[in-house]
Amino acid sequence: MMNELSGPAEVVAPRLLGALFVRELDGQRVVARIVETEAYNQTDAASHSYRGRTPRTDVMFGPSGHLYVYFTYGMHYCMNVVCGPEGYGAAVLIRALEPVEGVELMSARRGERTDVGVTNGPAKACQALGIDRAMNGHDLTQLPLQLLLNPPLPPDQIVQTTRIGITRAADQPWRFYITDNPYVSRV
DNA sequence: CTCTGGATTGAC
DNA sequence: TCAATCCAGAGG
């Protein structure tokens, strides 16, 4: 079912573009589309899994299709979809979403922002969907957070470029986003 | 135990 | 351009 997620991160990352997150939040249904991702494999010096399995990265080494959530800069959460075979630490960072349903709730969680700033960044996306450490390890086939894949996007709909905010392996083109999508974090 | 530097964001 | 604010991971 979610076997498509058991491959290398740089293959799964573009595959996740266009996929939907269905979130049950405060008794309401919120839906958002993935528009930007980044791949992180175990062999990648920029990946949290690079130095082996640790308490924090444990989920990255587990089965694909689960959510890896980490806390950073003392105030932000970022979420990843775990991929790769079990025992191999790989995941795809969700960098930006496009609201599809329940925009009001996402906006409320984001301090009533109504522009693209509601979900155009990894920590913003988590805040909009109410994702924190409690969701770490969550099975994405289940509510309250479900991942629904869509057919792969045609190549001309995908832009591949270098990742953002990293210092190691900064030249690797492992960032992917939907062409011309306004919710992409940065062009 | 101490120290360093973030897969960021929003304000200045 | 820079501070906020916590903690994982490395080294002693």
Short mmCIF file of C-alpha atoms (C1' of nucleotides) in Angstrom, two decimals:
data_model
loop_
_atom_site.label_atom_id
_atom_site.label_comp_id
_atom_site.label_asym_id
_atom_site.label_seq_id
_atom_site.Cartn_x
_atom_site.Cartn_y
_atom_site.Cartn_z
CA MET A 1 0.00 0.00 0.00
CA MET A 2 2.56 2.54 1.15
CA ASN A 3 5.34 0.51 -0.47
CA GLU A 4 6.05 3.39 -2.76
CA LEU A 5 7.56 5.07 0.27
CA SER A 6 10.16 2.39 0.94
CA GLY A 7 12.58 3.65 -1.71
CA PRO A 8 15.48 6.14 -1.61
CA ALA A 9 14.57 9.59 -0.28
CA GLU A 10 15.49 11.37 -3.52
CA VAL A 11 12.99 9.16 -5.36
CA VAL A 12 10.22 9.42 -2.77
CA ALA A 13 10.60 13.20 -2.32
CA PRO A 14 9.35 14.18 -5.81
CA ARG A 15 6.78 11.39 -5.62
CA LEU A 16 5.21 13.05 -2.59
CA LEU A 17 4.55 16.29 -4.45
CA GLY A 18 0.80 16.58 -4.94
CA ALA A 19 0.02 14.13 -2.13
CA LEU A 20 -2.57 15.14 0.47
CA PHE A 21 -2.42 15.32 4.23
CA VAL A 22 -5.78 14.74 5.87
CA ARG A 23 -5.71 16.01 9.40
CA GLU A 24 -8.37 15.68 12.09
CA LEU A 25 -7.91 18.70 14.29
CA ASP A 26 -10.24 20.07 16.96
CA GLY A 27 -12.98 17.81 15.63
CA GLN A 28 -12.58 19.31 12.18
CA ARG A 29 -11.16 18.01 8.92
CA VAL A 30 -8.21 19.83 7.45
CA VAL A 31 -6.67 18.95 4.09
CA ALA A 32 -3.43 20.25 2.60
CA ARG A 33 -1.40 19.40 -0.48
CA ILE A 34 2.35 18.84 -0.40
CA VAL A 35 4.07 21.32 -2.72
CA GLU A 36 7.71 21.24 -1.58
CA THR A 37 9.96 18.49 -0.20
CA GLU A 38 13.60 17.68 0.52
CA ALA A 39 15.31 14.28 0.58
CA TYR A 40 17.57 13.10 3.43
CA ASN A 41 19.30 9.72 3.19
CA GLN A 42 21.51 7.99 5.75
CA THR A 43 24.59 8.53 3.55
CA ASP A 44 23.90 12.27 3.44
CA ALA A 45 26.08 14.39 5.76
CA ALA A 46 23.20 16.84 6.17
CA SER A 47 20.82 14.17 7.43
CA HIS A 48 20.01 13.64 11.08
CA SER A 49 20.48 9.92 10.44
CA TYR A 50 24.03 10.36 9.10
CA ARG A 51 25.71 9.58 12.41
CA GLY A 52 23.61 6.54 13.12
CA ARG A 53 20.52 5.67 15.07
CA THR A 54 19.96 7.82 18.18
CA PRO A 55 16.94 8.45 20.41
CA ARG A 56 15.93 11.43 18.30
CA THR A 57 16.37 9.77 14.92
CA ASP A 58 14.97 6.41 15.93
CA VAL A 59 11.82 6.86 13.85
CA MET A 60 13.87 7.57 10.71
CA PHE A 61 15.25 4.03 10.94
CA GLY A 62 11.84 2.48 11.42
CA PRO A 63 9.26 1.44 8.81
CA SER A 64 8.41 3.82 5.97
CA GLY A 65 5.12 5.67 5.98
CA HIS A 66 5.51 6.97 9.52
CA LEU A 67 6.03 10.57 10.59
CA TYR A 68 9.38 11.82 11.91
CA VAL A 69 8.98 15.06 13.85
CA TYR A 70 11.90 17.02 15.27
CA PHE A 71 12.18 20.19 17.35
CA THR A 72 14.67 22.83 16.29
CA TYR A 73 15.91 26.35 17.07
CA GLY A 74 14.27 26.05 20.45
CA MET A 75 10.83 26.83 19.07
CA HIS A 76 9.94 25.07 15.83
CA TYR A 77 8.80 21.64 14.73
CA CYS A 78 9.45 20.13 11.32
CA MET A 79 7.91 16.96 9.92
CA ASN A 80 9.20 14.26 7.61
CA VAL A 81 7.73 11.22 5.93
CA VAL A 82 9.96 8.25 6.73
CA CYS A 83 11.07 6.30 3.66
CA GLY A 84 13.75 3.75 2.80
CA PRO A 85 13.79 0.12 3.91
CA GLU A 86 13.46 -0.60 7.62
CA GLY A 87 16.80 -0.20 9.39
CA TYR A 88 17.97 2.47 6.92
CA GLY A 89 17.60 6.05 8.16
CA ALA A 90 15.93 8.11 5.46
CA ALA A 91 13.09 10.60 5.30
CA VAL A 92 11.53 13.37 3.25
CA LEU A 93 11.18 16.79 4.86
CA ILE A 94 7.83 18.45 4.17
CA ARG A 95 8.82 22.03 3.40
CA ALA A 96 5.56 23.56 2.23
CA LEU A 97 1.87 22.83 1.86
CA GLU A 98 -1.05 24.35 -0.02
CA PRO A 99 -4.30 24.55 1.97
CA VAL A 100 -7.14 22.59 0.34
CA GLU A 101 -9.79 22.37 3.03
CA GLY A 102 -10.19 23.93 6.46
CA VAL A 103 -8.05 26.97 5.67
CA GLU A 104 -9.72 28.91 8.50
CA LEU A 105 -8.43 26.50 11.10
CA MET A 106 -4.91 26.54 9.66
CA SER A 107 -5.03 30.32 9.53
CA ALA A 108 -6.15 30.47 13.16
CA ARG A 109 -3.25 28.25 14.20
CA ARG A 110 -0.92 30.58 12.34
CA GLY A 111 -1.97 33.71 14.14
CA GLU A 112 -4.72 34.56 11.64
CA ARG A 113 -2.38 34.85 8.69
CA THR A 114 -4.31 34.45 5.48
CA ASP A 115 -1.61 34.86 2.84
CA VAL A 116 0.78 32.18 1.54
CA GLY A 117 2.66 32.56 4.81
CA VAL A 118 0.15 30.20 6.39
CA THR A 119 1.98 27.10 5.12
CA ASN A 120 5.01 28.16 3.05
CA GLY A 121 7.71 26.73 5.31
CA PRO A 122 8.47 23.49 7.20
CA ALA A 123 7.76 24.87 10.68
CA LYS A 124 4.80 26.87 9.42
CA ALA A 125 3.26 23.73 7.94
CA CYS A 126 3.59 21.96 11.28
CA GLN A 127 2.04 24.82 13.16
CA ALA A 128 -0.83 25.05 10.68
CA LEU A 129 -1.61 21.35 11.02
CA GLY A 130 -0.99 21.20 14.76
CA ILE A 131 1.95 18.83 14.49
CA ASP A 132 4.33 18.52 17.45
CA ARG A 133 6.46 15.86 19.16
CA ALA A 134 3.29 13.99 20.13
CA MET A 135 2.94 13.03 16.45
CA ASN A 136 6.47 11.64 16.18
CA GLY A 137 6.32 8.06 14.89
CA HIS A 138 2.68 8.33 13.85
CA ASP A 139 1.50 5.81 11.24
CA LEU A 140 0.37 7.90 8.25
CA THR A 141 -2.22 5.37 7.10
CA GLN A 142 -4.28 6.36 10.13
CA LEU A 143 -6.17 9.41 11.29
CA PRO A 144 -5.74 11.88 12.89
CA LEU A 145 -3.09 12.37 10.22
CA GLN A 146 -3.36 10.51 6.97
CA LEU A 147 -1.20 10.72 3.87
CA LEU A 148 -2.96 10.14 0.55
CA LEU A 149 -0.76 9.71 -2.51
CA ASN A 150 -1.82 11.00 -5.88
CA PRO A 151 -0.57 9.96 -9.33
CA PRO A 152 3.02 11.14 -9.98
CA LEU A 153 3.30 14.65 -11.39
CA PRO A 154 4.72 15.01 -14.90
CA PRO A 155 8.41 16.06 -14.93
CA ASP A 156 7.65 19.55 -16.22
CA GLN A 157 5.60 20.18 -13.08
CA ILE A 158 8.58 19.51 -10.83
CA VAL A 159 11.56 21.75 -10.12
CA GLN A 160 14.65 20.09 -8.66
CA THR A 161 17.28 22.21 -6.94
CA THR A 162 19.53 22.54 -3.88
CA ARG A 163 18.25 22.32 -0.33
CA ILE A 164 17.68 25.20 2.06
CA GLY A 165 19.26 26.05 5.40
CA ILE A 166 21.94 23.37 5.50
CA THR A 167 25.72 23.71 5.59
CA ARG A 168 26.86 20.18 4.72
CA ALA A 169 26.23 18.63 1.29
CA ALA A 170 24.73 21.97 0.33
CA ASP A 171 25.43 21.40 -3.36
CA GLN A 172 23.25 18.30 -3.67
CA PRO A 173 20.04 18.86 -5.69
CA TRP A 174 17.69 17.14 -3.29
CA ARG A 175 14.97 19.75 -2.99
CA PHE A 176 11.81 19.41 -5.06
CA TYR A 177 8.81 21.66 -5.54
CA ILE A 178 5.80 22.09 -7.79
CA THR A 179 6.46 24.49 -10.67
CA ASP A 180 5.05 27.99 -10.08
CA ASN A 181 3.23 27.02 -6.91
CA PRO A 182 2.74 30.16 -4.77
CA TYR A 183 3.14 28.27 -1.50
CA VAL A 184 6.72 27.18 -2.18
CA SER A 185 8.88 28.53 0.64
CA ARG A 186 11.44 30.31 -1.50
CA VAL A 187 12.37 30.46 -5.17
"C1'" DC B 1 28.96 17.91 32.61
"C1'" DT B 2 29.88 21.74 29.29
"C1'" DC B 3 29.77 23.54 24.71
"C1'" DT B 4 28.23 24.29 20.02
"C1'" DG B 5 25.24 24.79 16.37
"C1'" DG B 6 21.21 24.04 14.16
"C1'" DA B 7 16.57 20.63 7.84
"C1'" DT B 8 13.45 28.31 11.03
"C1'" DT B 9 10.88 32.30 11.54
"C1'" DG B 10 9.56 37.02 12.13
"C1'" DA B 11 10.92 41.40 13.48
"C1'" DC B 12 14.11 45.28 12.56
"C1'" DT C 1 20.76 41.22 9.42
"C1'" DC C 2 19.74 39.13 13.81
"C1'" DA C 3 17.72 37.39 18.08
"C1'" DA C 4 14.71 33.91 20.10
"C1'" DT C 5 15.13 29.64 22.86
"C1'" DC C 6 15.93 24.58 23.61
"C1'" DC C 7 18.13 20.46 23.01
"C1'" DA C 8 20.82 16.70 20.46
"C1'" DG C 9 25.20 15.14 19.92
"C1'" DA C 10 30.08 15.44 20.67
"C1'" DG C 11 33.88 15.71 23.63
"C1'" DG C 12 36.11 15.80 28.54
#
